[in-house]
Amino acid sequence: MKNPATAPIRILLVDDSAIVRHGIRAAIEYAAAGRRLEIVAEAATAADALREAQRVQPDVVLLDLRLPDTSGIAICGELRGVAPSARVIVFTSSTDSRAIYDVIVAGAHGYLLKEIDPAALVQGIVDGHAGRSVFSPDIAGRMVDILRDGHARLDRAACLQELSPQERRVLAAMADGQTNKDIAQLLGLSENTVKNYIGRVFEKLGVQRRSQAIGLYFDNKARPTTP
């Protein structure tokens, strides 16, 4: 039985670039300074990450968001499912507020940017393994705004459920690039009726422009399902 006080922190490193993985490994080894951190597996794709996480049962998963087969956001919850004890720390160059909010909702325990220095990366891994949430200073400073914006998007997404079947068809046609005249022909309606439907869609979604309604439509379709 391993002694938690002396056992190494076992890390699964997930990044699609072999060169980047090599650099991260070297940085961790250089900055560990006597702390026992061990990269026990690497993965370049989401599928490999899930397979390796199940196989090695790491303590920490260091996860990039940009993967060739799907995003890191999409597999956050699945990683927790196949390796329940693992702490998932996103390690990426993306500062997108939507991505940060989505990975937190999906169960990530931290969000570190690749511009971080090696010593801070090692400390983040140690802190994450100890059960603390870890965020790069810039991310931590924006957290209140990120959470507020994310909740607002979820509130608007919930309003999609209030649309009638016909209003949903109108919104889907708008998202497909159809003009009001096209939608009228497609649904067998007059253009004035289509305008009325669009007005009701805007009102229910709390938006003022066509682009906002379409953006919300695609945002809701792309949102990953979390456990």
PDB file of C-alpha atoms in Angstrom:
ATOM      1  CA  MET A   1       0.000   0.000   0.000  1.00  0.00           C
ATOM      2  CA  LYS A   2       1.471   3.334  -0.996  1.00  0.00           C
ATOM      3  CA  ASN A   3       2.162   5.962   1.650  1.00  0.00           C
ATOM      4  CA  PRO A   4       0.444   9.221   0.617  1.00  0.00           C
ATOM      5  CA  ALA A   5       3.183  11.205   2.307  1.00  0.00           C
ATOM      6  CA  THR A   6       5.969   9.701   0.205  1.00  0.00           C
ATOM      7  CA  ALA A   7       4.270   8.396  -2.924  1.00  0.00           C
ATOM      8  CA  PRO A   8       4.795  10.422  -6.101  1.00  0.00           C
ATOM      9  CA  ILE A   9       1.995  12.467  -7.622  1.00  0.00           C
ATOM     10  CA  ARG A  10       1.175  10.463 -10.726  1.00  0.00           C
ATOM     11  CA  ILE A  11       0.310  12.624 -13.735  1.00  0.00           C
ATOM     12  CA  LEU A  12      -1.419  11.905 -17.030  1.00  0.00           C
ATOM     13  CA  LEU A  13      -0.315  14.522 -19.573  1.00  0.00           C
ATOM     14  CA  VAL A  14      -2.794  15.212 -22.385  1.00  0.00           C
ATOM     15  CA  ASP A  15      -1.710  17.415 -25.307  1.00  0.00           C
ATOM     16  CA  ASP A  16      -1.890  16.815 -29.040  1.00  0.00           C
ATOM     17  CA  SER A  17       1.681  18.044 -29.646  1.00  0.00           C
ATOM     18  CA  ALA A  18       4.558  15.664 -28.894  1.00  0.00           C
ATOM     19  CA  ILE A  19       6.966  18.610 -28.736  1.00  0.00           C
ATOM     20  CA  VAL A  20       4.770  20.427 -26.221  1.00  0.00           C
ATOM     21  CA  ARG A  21       4.426  17.280 -24.105  1.00  0.00           C
ATOM     22  CA  HIS A  22       8.204  16.897 -24.118  1.00  0.00           C
ATOM     23  CA  GLY A  23       8.597  20.522 -23.017  1.00  0.00           C
ATOM     24  CA  ILE A  24       6.046  20.172 -20.211  1.00  0.00           C
ATOM     25  CA  ARG A  25       7.716  16.990 -18.986  1.00  0.00           C
ATOM     26  CA  ALA A  26      11.132  18.700 -18.967  1.00  0.00           C
ATOM     27  CA  ALA A  27       9.713  21.763 -17.180  1.00  0.00           C
ATOM     28  CA  ILE A  28       8.107  19.642 -14.464  1.00  0.00           C
ATOM     29  CA  GLU A  29      11.246  17.567 -13.964  1.00  0.00           C
ATOM     30  CA  TYR A  30      13.378  20.738 -13.778  1.00  0.00           C
ATOM     31  CA  ALA A  31      11.122  22.606 -11.352  1.00  0.00           C
ATOM     32  CA  ALA A  32      10.053  19.727  -9.117  1.00  0.00           C
ATOM     33  CA  ALA A  33      12.958  20.501  -6.743  1.00  0.00           C
ATOM     34  CA  GLY A  34      12.709  17.336  -4.690  1.00  0.00           C
ATOM     35  CA  ARG A  35       8.944  17.018  -4.917  1.00  0.00           C
ATOM     36  CA  ARG A  36       7.971  13.650  -6.307  1.00  0.00           C
ATOM     37  CA  LEU A  37       6.005  14.278  -9.483  1.00  0.00           C
ATOM     38  CA  GLU A  38       5.892  11.533 -12.079  1.00  0.00           C
ATOM     39  CA  ILE A  39       4.331  11.638 -15.551  1.00  0.00           C
ATOM     40  CA  VAL A  40       3.102   8.067 -15.805  1.00  0.00           C
ATOM     41  CA  ALA A  41       1.302   8.351 -19.162  1.00  0.00           C
ATOM     42  CA  GLU A  42       0.773  10.678 -22.096  1.00  0.00           C
ATOM     43  CA  ALA A  43      -2.056  11.067 -24.590  1.00  0.00           C
ATOM     44  CA  ALA A  44      -2.462  13.052 -27.803  1.00  0.00           C
ATOM     45  CA  THR A  45      -6.207  12.577 -28.305  1.00  0.00           C
ATOM     46  CA  ALA A  46      -9.339  12.519 -26.184  1.00  0.00           C
ATOM     47  CA  ALA A  47      -9.834   8.815 -26.875  1.00  0.00           C
ATOM     48  CA  ASP A  48      -6.283   8.043 -25.763  1.00  0.00           C
ATOM     49  CA  ALA A  49      -6.726  10.222 -22.679  1.00  0.00           C
ATOM     50  CA  LEU A  50      -9.783   8.284 -21.536  1.00  0.00           C
ATOM     51  CA  ARG A  51      -8.085   4.954 -22.198  1.00  0.00           C
ATOM     52  CA  GLU A  52      -4.890   5.941 -20.379  1.00  0.00           C
ATOM     53  CA  ALA A  53      -6.802   7.482 -17.463  1.00  0.00           C
ATOM     54  CA  GLN A  54      -8.666   4.232 -16.956  1.00  0.00           C
ATOM     55  CA  ARG A  55      -5.469   2.203 -17.276  1.00  0.00           C
ATOM     56  CA  VAL A  56      -3.114   4.140 -14.980  1.00  0.00           C
ATOM     57  CA  GLN A  57      -5.598   5.819 -12.589  1.00  0.00           C
ATOM     58  CA  PRO A  58      -3.536   9.024 -12.270  1.00  0.00           C
ATOM     59  CA  ASP A  59      -3.668  11.438  -9.354  1.00  0.00           C
ATOM     60  CA  VAL A  60      -3.713  14.457 -11.684  1.00  0.00           C
ATOM     61  CA  VAL A  61      -4.712  14.864 -15.332  1.00  0.00           C
ATOM     62  CA  LEU A  62      -3.014  17.824 -17.006  1.00  0.00           C
ATOM     63  CA  LEU A  63      -5.403  18.484 -19.884  1.00  0.00           C
ATOM     64  CA  ASP A  64      -5.146  20.701 -22.944  1.00  0.00           C
ATOM     65  CA  LEU A  65      -8.447  21.887 -24.416  1.00  0.00           C
ATOM     66  CA  ARG A  66      -7.482  21.627 -28.078  1.00  0.00           C
ATOM     67  CA  LEU A  67      -7.492  17.974 -29.091  1.00  0.00           C
ATOM     68  CA  PRO A  68      -7.855  16.570 -32.622  1.00  0.00           C
ATOM     69  CA  ASP A  69     -10.901  14.371 -32.000  1.00  0.00           C
ATOM     70  CA  THR A  70     -12.894  16.524 -29.552  1.00  0.00           C
ATOM     71  CA  SER A  71     -12.334  19.294 -27.030  1.00  0.00           C
ATOM     72  CA  GLY A  72     -10.980  18.829 -23.538  1.00  0.00           C
ATOM     73  CA  ILE A  73     -14.236  20.337 -22.300  1.00  0.00           C
ATOM     74  CA  ALA A  74     -16.190  17.426 -23.723  1.00  0.00           C
ATOM     75  CA  ILE A  75     -14.178  14.766 -21.871  1.00  0.00           C
ATOM     76  CA  CYS A  76     -13.810  16.464 -18.477  1.00  0.00           C
ATOM     77  CA  GLY A  77     -16.758  14.620 -16.989  1.00  0.00           C
ATOM     78  CA  GLU A  78     -15.765  11.350 -18.665  1.00  0.00           C
ATOM     79  CA  LEU A  79     -12.271  11.551 -17.194  1.00  0.00           C
ATOM     80  CA  ARG A  80     -13.786  11.861 -13.738  1.00  0.00           C
ATOM     81  CA  GLY A  81     -15.899   8.825 -14.535  1.00  0.00           C
ATOM     82  CA  VAL A  82     -13.045   6.524 -15.568  1.00  0.00           C
ATOM     83  CA  ALA A  83     -10.572   7.856 -12.963  1.00  0.00           C
ATOM     84  CA  PRO A  84     -12.689   9.029 -10.001  1.00  0.00           C
ATOM     85  CA  SER A  85      -9.743   9.973  -7.793  1.00  0.00           C
ATOM     86  CA  ALA A  86      -8.000  12.090 -10.424  1.00  0.00           C
ATOM     87  CA  ARG A  87      -7.898  15.864 -10.196  1.00  0.00           C
ATOM     88  CA  VAL A  88      -8.365  17.402 -13.653  1.00  0.00           C
ATOM     89  CA  ILE A  89      -6.337  20.561 -14.235  1.00  0.00           C
ATOM     90  CA  VAL A  90      -6.744  22.270 -17.584  1.00  0.00           C
ATOM     91  CA  PHE A  91      -3.392  23.452 -18.957  1.00  0.00           C
ATOM     92  CA  THR A  92      -3.926  25.483 -22.095  1.00  0.00           C
ATOM     93  CA  SER A  93      -3.255  28.757 -23.880  1.00  0.00           C
ATOM     94  CA  SER A  94      -6.946  29.649 -24.204  1.00  0.00           C
ATOM     95  CA  THR A  95      -8.279  32.523 -22.079  1.00  0.00           C
ATOM     96  CA  ASP A  96     -11.801  32.249 -23.467  1.00  0.00           C
ATOM     97  CA  SER A  97     -14.333  32.908 -20.701  1.00  0.00           C
ATOM     98  CA  ARG A  98     -16.830  30.445 -22.171  1.00  0.00           C
ATOM     99  CA  ALA A  99     -14.283  27.619 -22.120  1.00  0.00           C
ATOM    100  CA  ILE A 100     -13.262  28.428 -18.547  1.00  0.00           C
ATOM    101  CA  TYR A 101     -16.858  28.395 -17.346  1.00  0.00           C
ATOM    102  CA  ASP A 102     -17.692  25.203 -19.220  1.00  0.00           C
ATOM    103  CA  VAL A 103     -14.757  23.209 -17.824  1.00  0.00           C
ATOM    104  CA  ILE A 104     -15.579  24.328 -14.292  1.00  0.00           C
ATOM    105  CA  VAL A 105     -19.165  23.169 -14.788  1.00  0.00           C
ATOM    106  CA  ALA A 106     -17.818  19.916 -16.246  1.00  0.00           C
ATOM    107  CA  GLY A 107     -15.826  19.265 -13.071  1.00  0.00           C
ATOM    108  CA  ALA A 108     -12.286  20.556 -13.686  1.00  0.00           C
ATOM    109  CA  HIS A 109     -10.368  21.410 -10.519  1.00  0.00           C
ATOM    110  CA  GLY A 110      -8.158  24.091 -12.024  1.00  0.00           C
ATOM    111  CA  TYR A 111      -7.290  26.181 -15.063  1.00  0.00           C
ATOM    112  CA  LEU A 112      -3.656  27.095 -15.702  1.00  0.00           C
ATOM    113  CA  LEU A 113      -2.278  28.974 -18.694  1.00  0.00           C
ATOM    114  CA  LYS A 114       0.751  27.714 -20.599  1.00  0.00           C
ATOM    115  CA  GLU A 115       2.517  31.032 -20.088  1.00  0.00           C
ATOM    116  CA  ILE A 116       2.943  30.065 -16.409  1.00  0.00           C
ATOM    117  CA  ASP A 117       6.508  29.489 -15.196  1.00  0.00           C
ATOM    118  CA  PRO A 118       7.588  25.917 -14.382  1.00  0.00           C
ATOM    119  CA  ALA A 119       7.724  26.457 -10.606  1.00  0.00           C
ATOM    120  CA  ALA A 120       4.166  27.782 -10.585  1.00  0.00           C
ATOM    121  CA  LEU A 121       3.031  24.837 -12.718  1.00  0.00           C
ATOM    122  CA  VAL A 122       4.536  22.378 -10.250  1.00  0.00           C
ATOM    123  CA  GLN A 123       2.947  24.231  -7.336  1.00  0.00           C
ATOM    124  CA  GLY A 124      -0.396  24.159  -9.140  1.00  0.00           C
ATOM    125  CA  ILE A 125      -0.149  20.390  -9.597  1.00  0.00           C
ATOM    126  CA  VAL A 126       0.761  19.922  -5.929  1.00  0.00           C
ATOM    127  CA  ASP A 127      -2.064  22.193  -4.774  1.00  0.00           C
ATOM    128  CA  GLY A 128      -4.551  20.519  -7.101  1.00  0.00           C
ATOM    129  CA  HIS A 129      -3.548  17.086  -5.858  1.00  0.00           C
ATOM    130  CA  ALA A 130      -4.037  18.330  -2.291  1.00  0.00           C
ATOM    131  CA  GLY A 131      -7.642  19.213  -3.066  1.00  0.00           C
ATOM    132  CA  ARG A 132      -7.328  22.934  -3.697  1.00  0.00           C
ATOM    133  CA  SER A 133      -8.727  24.650  -6.784  1.00  0.00           C
ATOM    134  CA  VAL A 134      -5.953  26.206  -8.841  1.00  0.00           C
ATOM    135  CA  PHE A 135      -6.209  29.049 -11.337  1.00  0.00           C
ATOM    136  CA  SER A 136      -3.699  31.287 -13.072  1.00  0.00           C
ATOM    137  CA  PRO A 137      -3.767  34.784 -11.525  1.00  0.00           C
ATOM    138  CA  ASP A 138      -5.424  36.348 -14.575  1.00  0.00           C
ATOM    139  CA  ILE A 139      -8.167  33.706 -14.545  1.00  0.00           C
ATOM    140  CA  ALA A 140      -8.720  34.002 -10.788  1.00  0.00           C
ATOM    141  CA  GLY A 141      -9.069  37.783 -11.119  1.00  0.00           C
ATOM    142  CA  ARG A 142     -11.826  37.349 -13.717  1.00  0.00           C
ATOM    143  CA  MET A 143     -13.657  34.523 -11.996  1.00  0.00           C
ATOM    144  CA  VAL A 144     -16.629  36.536 -10.737  1.00  0.00           C
ATOM    145  CA  ASP A 145     -17.299  37.937 -14.216  1.00  0.00           C
ATOM    146  CA  ILE A 146     -16.767  34.522 -15.822  1.00  0.00           C
ATOM    147  CA  LEU A 147     -19.293  32.876 -13.504  1.00  0.00           C
ATOM    148  CA  ARG A 148     -21.786  35.713 -13.912  1.00  0.00           C
ATOM    149  CA  ASP A 149     -21.579  35.594 -17.718  1.00  0.00           C
ATOM    150  CA  GLY A 150     -21.824  31.805 -17.702  1.00  0.00           C
ATOM    151  CA  HIS A 151     -24.944  31.815 -15.542  1.00  0.00           C
ATOM    152  CA  ALA A 152     -26.509  34.421 -17.817  1.00  0.00           C
ATOM    153  CA  ARG A 153     -25.882  32.173 -20.836  1.00  0.00           C
ATOM    154  CA  LEU A 154     -27.415  29.221 -19.026  1.00  0.00           C
ATOM    155  CA  ASP A 155     -30.477  31.296 -18.145  1.00  0.00           C
ATOM    156  CA  ARG A 156     -30.922  32.256 -21.789  1.00  0.00           C
ATOM    157  CA  ALA A 157     -30.342  28.663 -22.911  1.00  0.00           C
ATOM    158  CA  ALA A 158     -33.089  27.534 -20.531  1.00  0.00           C
ATOM    159  CA  CYS A 159     -35.429  29.948 -22.302  1.00  0.00           C
ATOM    160  CA  LEU A 160     -35.017  27.895 -25.482  1.00  0.00           C
ATOM    161  CA  GLN A 161     -37.210  25.293 -23.818  1.00  0.00           C
ATOM    162  CA  GLU A 162     -40.018  27.852 -23.656  1.00  0.00           C
ATOM    163  CA  LEU A 163     -40.179  28.240 -27.437  1.00  0.00           C
ATOM    164  CA  SER A 164     -43.139  26.659 -29.175  1.00  0.00           C
ATOM    165  CA  PRO A 165     -42.415  24.017 -31.847  1.00  0.00           C
ATOM    166  CA  GLN A 166     -43.074  26.569 -34.589  1.00  0.00           C
ATOM    167  CA  GLU A 167     -40.830  29.159 -32.925  1.00  0.00           C
ATOM    168  CA  ARG A 168     -38.064  26.549 -32.735  1.00  0.00           C
ATOM    169  CA  ARG A 169     -38.473  25.802 -36.426  1.00  0.00           C
ATOM    170  CA  VAL A 170     -38.216  29.511 -37.206  1.00  0.00           C
ATOM    171  CA  LEU A 171     -35.082  29.852 -35.064  1.00  0.00           C
ATOM    172  CA  ALA A 172     -33.492  26.772 -36.677  1.00  0.00           C
ATOM    173  CA  ALA A 173     -34.199  28.209 -40.123  1.00  0.00           C
ATOM    174  CA  MET A 174     -32.643  31.526 -39.083  1.00  0.00           C
ATOM    175  CA  ALA A 175     -29.573  29.656 -37.854  1.00  0.00           C
ATOM    176  CA  ASP A 176     -29.433  27.906 -41.251  1.00  0.00           C
ATOM    177  CA  GLY A 177     -29.062  31.304 -42.914  1.00  0.00           C
ATOM    178  CA  GLN A 178     -32.615  31.549 -44.261  1.00  0.00           C
ATOM    179  CA  THR A 179     -34.128  34.969 -44.881  1.00  0.00           C
ATOM    180  CA  ASN A 180     -37.628  35.874 -43.684  1.00  0.00           C
ATOM    181  CA  LYS A 181     -38.918  35.217 -47.214  1.00  0.00           C
ATOM    182  CA  ASP A 182     -37.183  31.822 -47.292  1.00  0.00           C
ATOM    183  CA  ILE A 183     -38.642  30.887 -43.907  1.00  0.00           C
ATOM    184  CA  ALA A 184     -42.114  31.916 -45.026  1.00  0.00           C
ATOM    185  CA  GLN A 185     -41.872  29.667 -48.086  1.00  0.00           C
ATOM    186  CA  LEU A 186     -40.362  26.820 -46.080  1.00  0.00           C
ATOM    187  CA  LEU A 187     -43.066  26.850 -43.387  1.00  0.00           C
ATOM    188  CA  GLY A 188     -46.006  27.954 -45.522  1.00  0.00           C
ATOM    189  CA  LEU A 189     -46.439  31.254 -43.680  1.00  0.00           C
ATOM    190  CA  SER A 190     -46.678  34.889 -44.662  1.00  0.00           C
ATOM    191  CA  GLU A 191     -43.628  37.096 -44.146  1.00  0.00           C
ATOM    192  CA  ASN A 192     -45.535  39.146 -41.572  1.00  0.00           C
ATOM    193  CA  THR A 193     -46.281  35.980 -39.597  1.00  0.00           C
ATOM    194  CA  VAL A 194     -42.606  35.034 -39.738  1.00  0.00           C
ATOM    195  CA  LYS A 195     -41.692  38.490 -38.411  1.00  0.00           C
ATOM    196  CA  ASN A 196     -44.140  38.005 -35.561  1.00  0.00           C
ATOM    197  CA  TYR A 197     -42.618  34.641 -34.716  1.00  0.00           C
ATOM    198  CA  ILE A 198     -39.113  36.136 -34.770  1.00  0.00           C
ATOM    199  CA  GLY A 199     -40.266  38.917 -32.448  1.00  0.00           C
ATOM    200  CA  ARG A 200     -41.599  36.351 -29.973  1.00  0.00           C
ATOM    201  CA  VAL A 201     -38.347  34.363 -30.199  1.00  0.00           C
ATOM    202  CA  PHE A 202     -36.351  37.510 -29.395  1.00  0.00           C
ATOM    203  CA  GLU A 203     -38.640  38.317 -26.477  1.00  0.00           C
ATOM    204  CA  LYS A 204     -38.450  34.829 -24.946  1.00  0.00           C
ATOM    205  CA  LEU A 205     -34.681  34.606 -25.351  1.00  0.00           C
ATOM    206  CA  GLY A 206     -34.074  38.118 -24.047  1.00  0.00           C
ATOM    207  CA  VAL A 207     -32.131  39.213 -27.135  1.00  0.00           C
ATOM    208  CA  GLN A 208     -32.478  42.110 -29.541  1.00  0.00           C
ATOM    209  CA  ARG A 209     -30.699  40.981 -32.685  1.00  0.00           C
ATOM    210  CA  ARG A 210     -30.859  38.044 -35.078  1.00  0.00           C
ATOM    211  CA  SER A 211     -27.157  37.277 -34.536  1.00  0.00           C
ATOM    212  CA  GLN A 212     -27.698  36.982 -30.769  1.00  0.00           C
ATOM    213  CA  ALA A 213     -30.543  34.495 -31.195  1.00  0.00           C
ATOM    214  CA  ILE A 214     -28.530  32.428 -33.679  1.00  0.00           C
ATOM    215  CA  GLY A 215     -25.467  32.497 -31.419  1.00  0.00           C
ATOM    216  CA  LEU A 216     -27.540  31.225 -28.499  1.00  0.00           C
ATOM    217  CA  TYR A 217     -29.015  28.487 -30.706  1.00  0.00           C
ATOM    218  CA  PHE A 218     -25.569  27.185 -31.697  1.00  0.00           C
ATOM    219  CA  ASP A 219     -24.172  27.657 -28.193  1.00  0.00           C
ATOM    220  CA  ASN A 220     -26.916  25.435 -26.797  1.00  0.00           C
ATOM    221  CA  LYS A 221     -26.339  22.773 -29.481  1.00  0.00           C
ATOM    222  CA  ALA A 222     -22.598  22.715 -28.830  1.00  0.00           C
ATOM    223  CA  ARG A 223     -22.791  22.621 -25.032  1.00  0.00           C
ATOM    224  CA  PRO A 224     -21.403  19.310 -23.749  1.00  0.00           C
ATOM    225  CA  THR A 225     -23.564  17.106 -21.575  1.00  0.00           C
ATOM    226  CA  THR A 226     -22.128  16.875 -18.055  1.00  0.00           C
ATOM    227  CA  PRO A 227     -22.845  14.254 -15.416  1.00  0.00           C
TER     228      PRO A 227
END
